[in-house]
Short mmCIF file of C-alpha atoms in Angstrom, two decimals:
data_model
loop_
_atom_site.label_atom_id
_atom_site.label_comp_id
_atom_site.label_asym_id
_atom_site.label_seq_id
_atom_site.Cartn_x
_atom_site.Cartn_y
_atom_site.Cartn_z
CA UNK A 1 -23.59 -13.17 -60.88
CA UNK A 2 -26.53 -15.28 -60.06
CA UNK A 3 -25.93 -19.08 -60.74
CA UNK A 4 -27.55 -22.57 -59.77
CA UNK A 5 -24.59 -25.10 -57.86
CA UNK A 6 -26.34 -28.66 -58.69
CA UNK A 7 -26.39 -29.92 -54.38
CA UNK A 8 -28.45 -30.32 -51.90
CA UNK A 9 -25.51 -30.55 -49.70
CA UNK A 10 -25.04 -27.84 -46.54
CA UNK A 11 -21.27 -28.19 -46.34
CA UNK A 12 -20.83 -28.27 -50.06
CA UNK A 13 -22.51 -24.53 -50.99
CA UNK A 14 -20.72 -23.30 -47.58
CA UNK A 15 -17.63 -24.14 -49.48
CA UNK A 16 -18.01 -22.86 -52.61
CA UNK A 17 -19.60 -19.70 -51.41
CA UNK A 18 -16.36 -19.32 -49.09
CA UNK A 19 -14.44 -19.82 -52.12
CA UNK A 20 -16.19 -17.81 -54.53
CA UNK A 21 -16.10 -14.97 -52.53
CA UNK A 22 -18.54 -11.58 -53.76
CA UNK A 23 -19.97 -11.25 -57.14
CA UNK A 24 -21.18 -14.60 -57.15
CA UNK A 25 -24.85 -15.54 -56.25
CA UNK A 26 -25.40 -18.71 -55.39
CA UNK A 27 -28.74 -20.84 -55.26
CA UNK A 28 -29.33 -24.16 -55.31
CA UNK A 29 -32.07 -26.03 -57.49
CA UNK A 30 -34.52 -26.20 -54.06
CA UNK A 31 -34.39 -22.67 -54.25
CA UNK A 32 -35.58 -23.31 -58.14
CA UNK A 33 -38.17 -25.17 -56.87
CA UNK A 34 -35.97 -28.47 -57.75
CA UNK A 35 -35.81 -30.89 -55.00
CA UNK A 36 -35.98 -34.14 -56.87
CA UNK A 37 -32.48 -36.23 -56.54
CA UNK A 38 -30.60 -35.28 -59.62
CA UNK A 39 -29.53 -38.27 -61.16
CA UNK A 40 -25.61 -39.36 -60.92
CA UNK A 41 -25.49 -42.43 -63.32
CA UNK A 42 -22.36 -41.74 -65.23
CA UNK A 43 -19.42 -44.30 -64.68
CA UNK A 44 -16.74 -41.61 -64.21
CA UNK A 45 -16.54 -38.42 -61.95
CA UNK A 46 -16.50 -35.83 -65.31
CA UNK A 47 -19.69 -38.13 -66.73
CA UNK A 48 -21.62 -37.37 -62.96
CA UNK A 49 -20.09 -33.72 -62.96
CA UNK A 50 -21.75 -32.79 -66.63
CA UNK A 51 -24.88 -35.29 -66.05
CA UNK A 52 -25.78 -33.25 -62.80
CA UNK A 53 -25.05 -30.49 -64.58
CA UNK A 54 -27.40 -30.54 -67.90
CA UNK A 55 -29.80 -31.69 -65.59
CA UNK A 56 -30.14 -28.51 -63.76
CA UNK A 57 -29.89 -26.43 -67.09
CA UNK A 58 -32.23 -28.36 -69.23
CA UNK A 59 -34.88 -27.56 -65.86
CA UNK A 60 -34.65 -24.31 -65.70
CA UNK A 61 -32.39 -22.44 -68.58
CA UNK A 62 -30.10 -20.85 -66.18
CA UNK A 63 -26.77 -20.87 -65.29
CA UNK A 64 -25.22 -23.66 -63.58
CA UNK A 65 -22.67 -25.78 -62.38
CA UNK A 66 -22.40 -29.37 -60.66
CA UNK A 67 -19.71 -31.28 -58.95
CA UNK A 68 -18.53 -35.01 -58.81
CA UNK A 69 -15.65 -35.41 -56.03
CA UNK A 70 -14.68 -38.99 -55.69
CA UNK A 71 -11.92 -40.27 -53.00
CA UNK A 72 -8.96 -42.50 -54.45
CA UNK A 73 -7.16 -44.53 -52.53
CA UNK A 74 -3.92 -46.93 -53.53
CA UNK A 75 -4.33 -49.85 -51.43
CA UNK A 76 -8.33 -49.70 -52.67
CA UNK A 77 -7.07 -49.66 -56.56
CA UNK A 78 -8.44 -46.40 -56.39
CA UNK A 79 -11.78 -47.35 -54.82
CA UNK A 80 -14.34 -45.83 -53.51
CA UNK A 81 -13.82 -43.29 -56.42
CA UNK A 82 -17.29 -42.77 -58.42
CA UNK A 83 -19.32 -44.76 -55.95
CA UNK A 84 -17.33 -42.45 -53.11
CA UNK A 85 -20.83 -41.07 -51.89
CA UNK A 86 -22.54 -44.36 -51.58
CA UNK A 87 -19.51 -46.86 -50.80
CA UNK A 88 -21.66 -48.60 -48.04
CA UNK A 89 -24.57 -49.48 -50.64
CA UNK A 90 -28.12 -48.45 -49.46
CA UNK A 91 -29.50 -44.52 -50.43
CA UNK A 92 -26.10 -43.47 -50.14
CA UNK A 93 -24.20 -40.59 -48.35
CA UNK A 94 -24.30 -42.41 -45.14
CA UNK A 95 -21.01 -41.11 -44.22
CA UNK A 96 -20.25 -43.03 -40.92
CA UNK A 97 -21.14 -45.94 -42.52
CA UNK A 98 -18.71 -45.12 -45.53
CA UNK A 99 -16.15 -44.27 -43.51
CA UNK A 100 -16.36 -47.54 -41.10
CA UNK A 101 -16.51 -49.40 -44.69
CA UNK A 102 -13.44 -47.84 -45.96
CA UNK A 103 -11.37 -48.25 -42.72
CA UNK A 104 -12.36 -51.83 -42.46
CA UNK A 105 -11.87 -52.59 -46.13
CA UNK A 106 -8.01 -51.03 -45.99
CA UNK A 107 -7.27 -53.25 -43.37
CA UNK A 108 -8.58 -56.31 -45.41
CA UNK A 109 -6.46 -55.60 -48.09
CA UNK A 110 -3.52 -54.84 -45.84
CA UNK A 111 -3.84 -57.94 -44.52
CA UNK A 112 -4.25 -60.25 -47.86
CA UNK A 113 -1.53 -58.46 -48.60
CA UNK A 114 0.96 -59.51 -45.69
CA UNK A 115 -0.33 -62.75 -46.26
CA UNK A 116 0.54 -62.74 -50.06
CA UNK A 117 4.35 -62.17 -48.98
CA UNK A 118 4.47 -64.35 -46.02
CA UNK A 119 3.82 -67.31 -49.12
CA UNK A 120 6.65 -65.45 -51.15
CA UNK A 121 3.71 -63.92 -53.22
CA UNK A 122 5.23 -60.63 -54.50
CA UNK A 123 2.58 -58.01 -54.29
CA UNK A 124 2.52 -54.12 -55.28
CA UNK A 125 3.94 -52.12 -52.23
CA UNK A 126 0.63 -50.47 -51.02
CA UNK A 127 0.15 -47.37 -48.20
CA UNK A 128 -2.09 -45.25 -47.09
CA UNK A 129 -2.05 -43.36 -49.93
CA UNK A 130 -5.16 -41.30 -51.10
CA UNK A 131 -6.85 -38.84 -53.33
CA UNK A 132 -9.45 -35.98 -53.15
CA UNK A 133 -10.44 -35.14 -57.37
CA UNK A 134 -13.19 -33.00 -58.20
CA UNK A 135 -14.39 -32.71 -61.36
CA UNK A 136 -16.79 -29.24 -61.88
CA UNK A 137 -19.03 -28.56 -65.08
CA UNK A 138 -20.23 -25.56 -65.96
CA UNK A 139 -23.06 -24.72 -68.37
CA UNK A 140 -22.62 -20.69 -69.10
CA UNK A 141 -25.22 -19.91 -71.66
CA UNK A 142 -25.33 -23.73 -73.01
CA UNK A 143 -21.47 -23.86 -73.03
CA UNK A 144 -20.01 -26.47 -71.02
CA UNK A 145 -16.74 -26.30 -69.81
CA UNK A 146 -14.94 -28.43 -67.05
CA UNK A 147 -12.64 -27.63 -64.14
CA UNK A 148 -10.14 -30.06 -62.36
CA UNK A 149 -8.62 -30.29 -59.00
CA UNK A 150 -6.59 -32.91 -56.80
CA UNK A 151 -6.32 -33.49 -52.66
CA UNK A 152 -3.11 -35.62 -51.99
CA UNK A 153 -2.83 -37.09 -48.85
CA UNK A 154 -3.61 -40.30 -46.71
CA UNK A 155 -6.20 -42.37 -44.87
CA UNK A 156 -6.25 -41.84 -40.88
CA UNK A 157 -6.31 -45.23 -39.24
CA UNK A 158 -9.42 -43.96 -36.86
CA UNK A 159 -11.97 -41.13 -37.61
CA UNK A 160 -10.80 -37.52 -35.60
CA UNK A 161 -12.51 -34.66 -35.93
CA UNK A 162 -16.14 -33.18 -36.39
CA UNK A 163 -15.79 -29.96 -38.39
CA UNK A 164 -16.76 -30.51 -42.27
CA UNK A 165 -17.99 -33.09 -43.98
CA UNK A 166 -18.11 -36.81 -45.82
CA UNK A 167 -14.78 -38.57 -45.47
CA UNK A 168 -13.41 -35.57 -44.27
CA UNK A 169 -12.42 -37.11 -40.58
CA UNK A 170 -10.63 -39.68 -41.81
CA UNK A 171 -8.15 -37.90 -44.48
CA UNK A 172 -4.81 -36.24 -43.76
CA UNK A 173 -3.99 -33.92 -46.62
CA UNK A 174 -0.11 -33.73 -46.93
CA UNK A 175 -0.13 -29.81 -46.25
CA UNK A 176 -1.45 -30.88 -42.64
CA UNK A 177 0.28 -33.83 -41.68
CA UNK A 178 -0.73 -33.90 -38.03
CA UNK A 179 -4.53 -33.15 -38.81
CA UNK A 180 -7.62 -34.64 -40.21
CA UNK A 181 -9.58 -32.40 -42.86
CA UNK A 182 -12.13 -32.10 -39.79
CA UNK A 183 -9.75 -31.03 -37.55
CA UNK A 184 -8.57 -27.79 -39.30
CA UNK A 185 -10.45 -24.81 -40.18
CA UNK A 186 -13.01 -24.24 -43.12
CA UNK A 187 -10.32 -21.44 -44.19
CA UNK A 188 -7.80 -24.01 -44.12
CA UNK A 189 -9.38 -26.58 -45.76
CA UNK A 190 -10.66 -24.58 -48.88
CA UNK A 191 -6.75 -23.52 -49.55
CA UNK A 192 -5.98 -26.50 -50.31
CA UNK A 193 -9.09 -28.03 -50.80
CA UNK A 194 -9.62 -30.73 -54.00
CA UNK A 195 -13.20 -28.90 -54.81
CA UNK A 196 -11.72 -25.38 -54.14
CA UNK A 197 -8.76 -25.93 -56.45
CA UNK A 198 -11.16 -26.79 -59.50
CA UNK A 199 -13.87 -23.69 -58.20
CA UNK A 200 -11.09 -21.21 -58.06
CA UNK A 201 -10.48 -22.25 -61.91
CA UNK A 202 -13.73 -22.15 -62.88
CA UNK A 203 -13.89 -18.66 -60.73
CA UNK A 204 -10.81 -17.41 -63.12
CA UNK A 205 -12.17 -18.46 -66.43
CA UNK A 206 -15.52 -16.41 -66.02
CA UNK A 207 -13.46 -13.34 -64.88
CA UNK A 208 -11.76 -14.11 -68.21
CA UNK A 209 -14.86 -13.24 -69.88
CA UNK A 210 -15.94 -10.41 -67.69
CA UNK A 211 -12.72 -8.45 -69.12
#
């Protein structure tokens, strides 16, 4: 099955490839001829995920899906989440940058925090605490349907690793405790994997229709 996956991002259709596994063909819109940035305006991850999405289909007619994957972390309120990819401000998807950002703004709020109880200010217990969720839309002859999947883990207190991608050397899912996401395998990583979980249900649900 030949279908369009809305990114421009190496790592990303390396992923989703591993995950789909045979029978699926996928391209991405450069290979359509598409290599404006698709526009990611929405104020949620599911508004992104089906913005990206229709964008792709209303340019070319095909089938298609799109991803929004936001990190979520409890000390943060649940920031970076929909501004995940460009938490550092400027063009965005600076990584390093959003990393150093994240580390440095987790340690801010840890200490406001302390500092909140050492005046007998009683403040939410906070950790580490964190979130991978993907949300994935796909457009199957105009129908649009979403997938959902979750990451649970924690924020490393230093970047380790250099295998995959974005925040990926600074999060320590709970099924590898003693590892960063860039310090286990791409197998690995797409078993348990936030985007994996939601492309393995969208994966299902057109093998529904096959039958």
């Amino acid at each position: 099955m030949k279908i369009i996956f809305a990114t421009g991002n190496r790592g990303k259709l390396n992923e989703a490839t591993g995950i789909l596994g045979e029978g699926f063909n996928l391209v991405t819109p450069a290979d359509m001829g598409i290599t404006e940035e698709i526009p990611e305006t929405g104020n949620s991850l599911a508004a992104n995920s089906v913005q990206k999405a229709k964008y792709i289909y209303d340019k070319t007619g095909c089938d298609c899906f799109a991803d929004d994957s936001g990190l979520e972390v409890e000390i943060l309120g649940g920031a970076p989440g929909v501004y995940t990819a460009r938490y550092a401000g400027g063009d965005g998807h600076d990584f390093e940058a959003n990393m150093d950002k994240l580390l440095d703004e987790m340690q801010k709020a840890a200490r406001e925090a302390a500092a909140a109880r050492s005046m007998g200010i009683s403040t939410p217990h906070a950790t580490r605490r964190a979130q991978f969720r993907t949300v994935v839309t796909l457009i199957l002859g105009g129908k649009v349907t979403s997938f959902e999947g979750v990451l649970k883990g924690k924020i490393s207190l230093a970047k380790s690793g250099t295998k995959g991608f974005g925040y990926d050397p600074v999060f320590i899912a709970d099924e590898y405790p003693e590892n960063t996401l860039a310090e286990v395998s791409l197998e690995q990583k797409n078993e348990i994997s936030h985007r994996g979980k939601a492309l393995r249900a969208m994966a299902e649900y057109l093998q529904t229709l096959e039958k």
